[in-house]
């Protein structure tokens, strides 16, 4: 994705929310600081969805597809 210039303005709110979820739930999980990793992972995933991670992923896919189509990349 290096040649694609991403403007995250359309998903700025979701990006901020997802970053907060990563700090609050993801980092402790990744560092092994949670008592129940299975439950912590479920919580992390649900919080990411609630924060709008799917909207960010869809936006990135749209931008990448538009770039690939423009350049004739399949």
mmCIF file of N, CA and C in Angstrom:
data_model
loop_
_atom_site.group_PDB
_atom_site.id
_atom_site.type_symbol
_atom_site.label_atom_id
_atom_site.label_comp_id
_atom_site.label_asym_id
_atom_site.label_seq_id
_atom_site.Cartn_x
_atom_site.Cartn_y
_atom_site.Cartn_z
ATOM 1 N N UNK A 1 0.800 -1.204 0.000
ATOM 2 C CA UNK A 1 0.000 0.000 0.000
ATOM 3 C C UNK A 1 0.846 1.272 0.000
ATOM 4 N N UNK A 2 2.143 1.131 -0.117
ATOM 5 C CA UNK A 2 3.027 2.293 -0.029
ATOM 6 C C UNK A 2 2.701 3.395 -1.035
ATOM 7 N N UNK A 3 2.403 3.080 -2.295
ATOM 8 C CA UNK A 3 2.146 4.171 -3.244
ATOM 9 C C UNK A 3 0.779 4.831 -3.072
ATOM 10 N N UNK A 4 -0.084 4.253 -2.246
ATOM 11 C CA UNK A 4 -1.419 4.810 -2.055
ATOM 12 C C UNK A 4 -1.363 5.862 -0.949
ATOM 13 N N UNK A 5 -1.766 7.069 -1.301
ATOM 14 C CA UNK A 5 -1.838 8.136 -0.304
ATOM 15 C C UNK A 5 -3.222 8.093 0.313
ATOM 16 N N UNK A 6 -3.257 7.765 1.593
ATOM 17 C CA UNK A 6 -4.541 7.631 2.279
ATOM 18 C C UNK A 6 -4.889 8.929 3.010
ATOM 19 N N UNK A 7 -6.113 9.357 2.822
ATOM 20 C CA UNK A 7 -6.657 10.490 3.568
ATOM 21 C C UNK A 7 -7.702 9.903 4.512
ATOM 22 N N UNK A 8 -7.363 9.824 5.773
ATOM 23 C CA UNK A 8 -8.251 9.191 6.746
ATOM 24 C C UNK A 8 -9.324 10.127 7.300
ATOM 25 N N UNK A 9 -9.451 11.308 6.732
ATOM 26 C CA UNK A 9 -10.441 12.280 7.215
ATOM 27 C C UNK A 9 -11.863 11.692 7.274
ATOM 28 N N UNK A 10 -12.293 10.923 6.257
ATOM 29 C CA UNK A 10 -13.657 10.380 6.307
ATOM 30 C C UNK A 10 -13.901 9.397 7.462
ATOM 31 N N UNK A 11 -12.836 8.817 8.006
ATOM 32 C CA UNK A 11 -12.984 7.853 9.100
ATOM 33 C C UNK A 11 -12.184 8.293 10.329
ATOM 34 N N UNK A 12 -11.996 9.603 10.452
ATOM 35 C CA UNK A 12 -11.185 10.159 11.540
ATOM 36 C C UNK A 12 -11.740 9.799 12.919
ATOM 37 N N UNK A 13 -13.032 9.885 13.091
ATOM 38 C CA UNK A 13 -13.642 9.567 14.389
ATOM 39 C C UNK A 13 -13.452 8.095 14.731
ATOM 40 N N UNK A 14 -13.656 7.230 13.752
ATOM 41 C CA UNK A 14 -13.473 5.801 13.987
ATOM 42 C C UNK A 14 -12.007 5.478 14.291
ATOM 43 N N UNK A 15 -11.116 6.136 13.582
ATOM 44 C CA UNK A 15 -9.689 5.901 13.803
ATOM 45 C C UNK A 15 -9.292 6.290 15.231
ATOM 46 N N UNK A 16 -9.781 7.402 15.716
ATOM 47 C CA UNK A 16 -9.483 7.823 17.085
ATOM 48 C C UNK A 16 -10.056 6.829 18.089
ATOM 49 N N UNK A 17 -11.278 6.371 17.838
ATOM 50 C CA UNK A 17 -11.908 5.414 18.749
ATOM 51 C C UNK A 17 -11.164 4.076 18.747
ATOM 52 N N UNK A 18 -10.775 3.611 17.570
ATOM 53 C CA UNK A 18 -10.035 2.346 17.468
ATOM 54 C C UNK A 18 -8.683 2.471 18.172
ATOM 55 N N UNK A 19 -8.003 3.578 17.993
ATOM 56 C CA UNK A 19 -6.719 3.772 18.669
ATOM 57 C C UNK A 19 -6.884 3.723 20.186
ATOM 58 N N UNK A 20 -7.954 4.278 20.690
ATOM 59 C CA UNK A 20 -8.219 4.241 22.136
ATOM 60 C C UNK A 20 -8.465 2.807 22.603
ATOM 61 N N UNK A 21 -9.217 2.048 21.811
ATOM 62 C CA UNK A 21 -9.489 0.648 22.157
ATOM 63 C C UNK A 21 -8.182 -0.152 22.167
ATOM 64 N N UNK A 22 -7.313 0.103 21.209
ATOM 65 C CA UNK A 22 -6.028 -0.598 21.158
ATOM 66 C C UNK A 22 -5.233 -0.324 22.429
ATOM 67 N N UNK A 23 -5.201 0.940 22.840
ATOM 68 C CA UNK A 23 -4.466 1.295 24.059
ATOM 69 C C UNK A 23 -5.085 0.656 25.295
ATOM 70 N N UNK A 24 -6.402 0.732 25.393
ATOM 71 C CA UNK A 24 -7.072 0.276 26.602
ATOM 72 C C UNK A 24 -7.168 -1.247 26.700
ATOM 73 N N UNK A 25 -7.458 -1.919 25.591
ATOM 74 C CA UNK A 25 -7.701 -3.361 25.630
ATOM 75 C C UNK A 25 -6.637 -4.180 24.905
ATOM 76 N N UNK A 26 -6.127 -3.667 23.798
ATOM 77 C CA UNK A 26 -5.184 -4.426 22.984
ATOM 78 C C UNK A 26 -3.800 -4.541 23.593
ATOM 79 N N UNK A 27 -3.254 -3.441 24.045
ATOM 80 C CA UNK A 27 -1.898 -3.472 24.582
ATOM 81 C C UNK A 27 -1.772 -4.380 25.803
ATOM 82 N N UNK A 28 -2.670 -4.297 26.793
ATOM 83 C CA UNK A 28 -2.549 -5.229 27.920
ATOM 84 C C UNK A 28 -2.663 -6.697 27.480
ATOM 85 N N UNK A 29 -3.533 -6.953 26.507
ATOM 86 C CA UNK A 29 -3.693 -8.306 25.989
ATOM 87 C C UNK A 29 -2.399 -8.781 25.337
ATOM 88 N N UNK A 30 -1.821 -7.929 24.494
ATOM 89 C CA UNK A 30 -0.593 -8.302 23.775
ATOM 90 C C UNK A 30 0.613 -8.457 24.699
ATOM 91 N N UNK A 31 0.593 -7.769 25.834
ATOM 92 C CA UNK A 31 1.709 -7.858 26.781
ATOM 93 C C UNK A 31 1.491 -8.954 27.822
ATOM 94 N N UNK A 32 0.380 -9.667 27.712
ATOM 95 C CA UNK A 32 0.117 -10.759 28.634
ATOM 96 C C UNK A 32 -0.283 -10.306 30.026
ATOM 97 N N UNK A 33 -0.897 -9.155 30.136
ATOM 98 C CA UNK A 33 -1.246 -8.585 31.434
ATOM 99 C C UNK A 33 -2.707 -8.807 31.813
ATOM 100 N N UNK A 34 -3.373 -9.742 31.155
ATOM 101 C CA UNK A 34 -4.775 -10.008 31.452
ATOM 102 C C UNK A 34 -4.907 -11.386 32.097
ATOM 103 N N UNK A 35 -5.841 -11.504 33.007
ATOM 104 C CA UNK A 35 -6.020 -12.766 33.727
ATOM 105 C C UNK A 35 -6.612 -13.862 32.835
ATOM 106 N N UNK A 36 -7.559 -13.487 31.982
ATOM 107 C CA UNK A 36 -8.238 -14.456 31.115
ATOM 108 C C UNK A 36 -8.088 -13.992 29.659
ATOM 109 N N UNK A 37 -7.063 -14.481 28.953
ATOM 110 C CA UNK A 37 -6.818 -14.008 27.590
ATOM 111 C C UNK A 37 -7.965 -14.280 26.618
ATOM 112 N N UNK A 38 -8.660 -15.376 26.775
ATOM 113 C CA UNK A 38 -9.760 -15.700 25.863
ATOM 114 C C UNK A 38 -10.878 -14.661 26.017
ATOM 115 N N UNK A 39 -11.258 -14.401 27.254
ATOM 116 C CA UNK A 39 -12.297 -13.393 27.510
ATOM 117 C C UNK A 39 -11.815 -11.999 27.087
ATOM 118 N N UNK A 40 -10.544 -11.687 27.360
ATOM 119 C CA UNK A 40 -9.985 -10.387 26.994
ATOM 120 C C UNK A 40 -9.986 -10.205 25.480
ATOM 121 N N UNK A 41 -9.697 -11.268 24.730
ATOM 122 C CA UNK A 41 -9.702 -11.190 23.269
ATOM 123 C C UNK A 41 -11.121 -10.957 22.744
ATOM 124 N N UNK A 42 -12.087 -11.638 23.335
ATOM 125 C CA UNK A 42 -13.478 -11.429 22.933
ATOM 126 C C UNK A 42 -13.898 -9.979 23.183
ATOM 127 N N UNK A 43 -13.528 -9.468 24.341
ATOM 128 C CA UNK A 43 -13.850 -8.079 24.675
ATOM 129 C C UNK A 43 -13.168 -7.122 23.710
ATOM 130 N N UNK A 44 -11.901 -7.373 23.435
ATOM 131 C CA UNK A 44 -11.119 -6.534 22.515
ATOM 132 C C UNK A 44 -11.783 -6.489 21.146
ATOM 133 N N UNK A 45 -12.141 -7.642 20.632
ATOM 134 C CA UNK A 45 -12.775 -7.701 19.308
ATOM 135 C C UNK A 45 -14.110 -6.960 19.289
ATOM 136 N N UNK A 46 -14.907 -7.149 20.325
ATOM 137 C CA UNK A 46 -16.213 -6.476 20.344
ATOM 138 C C UNK A 46 -16.052 -4.961 20.480
ATOM 139 N N UNK A 47 -15.078 -4.524 21.254
ATOM 140 C CA UNK A 47 -14.825 -3.091 21.399
ATOM 141 C C UNK A 47 -14.309 -2.489 20.091
ATOM 142 N N UNK A 48 -13.467 -3.233 19.367
ATOM 143 C CA UNK A 48 -12.983 -2.754 18.066
ATOM 144 C C UNK A 48 -14.146 -2.578 17.095
ATOM 145 N N UNK A 49 -15.043 -3.560 17.065
ATOM 146 C CA UNK A 49 -16.211 -3.453 16.177
ATOM 147 C C UNK A 49 -17.065 -2.249 16.557
ATOM 148 N N UNK A 50 -17.294 -2.080 17.847
ATOM 149 C CA UNK A 50 -18.104 -0.958 18.314
ATOM 150 C C UNK A 50 -17.452 0.383 17.992
ATOM 151 N N UNK A 51 -16.121 0.403 17.967
ATOM 152 C CA UNK A 51 -15.381 1.634 17.679
ATOM 153 C C UNK A 51 -15.366 1.965 16.190
ATOM 154 N N UNK A 52 -15.738 0.993 15.344
ATOM 155 C CA UNK A 52 -15.811 1.260 13.910
ATOM 156 C C UNK A 52 -14.679 0.702 13.075
ATOM 157 N N UNK A 53 -14.007 -0.335 13.562
ATOM 158 C CA UNK A 53 -12.885 -0.893 12.811
ATOM 159 C C UNK A 53 -13.325 -1.403 11.434
ATOM 160 N N UNK A 54 -14.541 -1.923 11.338
ATOM 161 C CA UNK A 54 -15.022 -2.424 10.040
ATOM 162 C C UNK A 54 -15.180 -1.294 9.026
ATOM 163 N N UNK A 55 -15.615 -0.132 9.489
ATOM 164 C CA UNK A 55 -15.754 1.018 8.588
ATOM 165 C C UNK A 55 -14.377 1.458 8.075
ATOM 166 N N UNK A 56 -13.372 1.436 8.940
ATOM 167 C CA UNK A 56 -12.009 1.795 8.532
ATOM 168 C C UNK A 56 -11.499 0.794 7.498
ATOM 169 N N UNK A 57 -11.672 -0.489 7.766
ATOM 170 C CA UNK A 57 -11.214 -1.520 6.826
ATOM 171 C C UNK A 57 -11.900 -1.386 5.471
ATOM 172 N N UNK A 58 -13.198 -1.112 5.483
ATOM 173 C CA UNK A 58 -13.937 -0.939 4.227
ATOM 174 C C UNK A 58 -13.417 0.278 3.459
ATOM 175 N N UNK A 59 -13.139 1.346 4.173
ATOM 176 C CA UNK A 59 -12.606 2.553 3.541
ATOM 177 C C UNK A 59 -11.242 2.271 2.901
ATOM 178 N N UNK A 60 -10.380 1.572 3.612
ATOM 179 C CA UNK A 60 -9.056 1.239 3.073
ATOM 180 C C UNK A 60 -9.194 0.354 1.835
ATOM 181 N N UNK A 61 -10.094 -0.621 1.896
ATOM 182 C CA UNK A 61 -10.324 -1.489 0.733
ATOM 183 C C UNK A 61 -10.807 -0.685 -0.468
ATOM 184 N N UNK A 62 -11.729 0.253 -0.233
ATOM 185 C CA UNK A 62 -12.243 1.085 -1.327
ATOM 186 C C UNK A 62 -11.129 1.908 -1.957
ATOM 187 N N UNK A 63 -10.296 2.509 -1.127
ATOM 188 C CA UNK A 63 -9.202 3.331 -1.631
ATOM 189 C C UNK A 63 -8.188 2.484 -2.400
ATOM 190 N N UNK A 64 -7.873 1.318 -1.880
ATOM 191 C CA UNK A 64 -6.924 0.424 -2.552
ATOM 192 C C UNK A 64 -7.491 -0.054 -3.885
ATOM 193 N N UNK A 65 -8.754 -0.436 -3.894
ATOM 194 C CA UNK A 65 -9.384 -0.902 -5.133
ATOM 195 C C UNK A 65 -9.400 0.201 -6.178
ATOM 196 N N UNK A 66 -9.717 1.414 -5.772
ATOM 197 C CA UNK A 66 -9.728 2.540 -6.710
ATOM 198 C C UNK A 66 -8.338 2.760 -7.292
ATOM 199 N N UNK A 67 -7.317 2.681 -6.459
ATOM 200 C CA UNK A 67 -5.940 2.846 -6.930
ATOM 201 C C UNK A 67 -5.559 1.729 -7.893
ATOM 202 N N UNK A 68 -5.877 0.490 -7.521
ATOM 203 C CA UNK A 68 -5.533 -0.645 -8.380
ATOM 204 C C UNK A 68 -6.254 -0.562 -9.722
ATOM 205 N N UNK A 69 -7.527 -0.168 -9.690
ATOM 206 C CA UNK A 69 -8.279 -0.013 -10.927
ATOM 207 C C UNK A 69 -7.669 1.078 -11.807
ATOM 208 N N UNK A 70 -7.296 2.169 -11.185
ATOM 209 C CA UNK A 70 -6.685 3.292 -11.922
ATOM 210 C C UNK A 70 -5.372 2.877 -12.590
ATOM 211 N N UNK A 71 -4.600 2.041 -11.910
ATOM 212 C CA UNK A 71 -3.300 1.607 -12.427
ATOM 213 C C UNK A 71 -3.365 0.326 -13.243
ATOM 214 N N UNK A 72 -4.551 -0.286 -13.332
ATOM 215 C CA UNK A 72 -4.697 -1.528 -14.085
ATOM 216 C C UNK A 72 -4.087 -2.719 -13.367
ATOM 217 N N UNK A 73 -4.014 -2.668 -12.080
ATOM 218 C CA UNK A 73 -3.455 -3.765 -11.285
ATOM 219 C C UNK A 73 -4.584 -4.718 -10.901
ATOM 220 N N UNK A 74 -4.328 -6.012 -11.124
ATOM 221 C CA UNK A 74 -5.345 -7.011 -10.771
ATOM 222 C C UNK A 74 -4.865 -7.879 -9.643
#
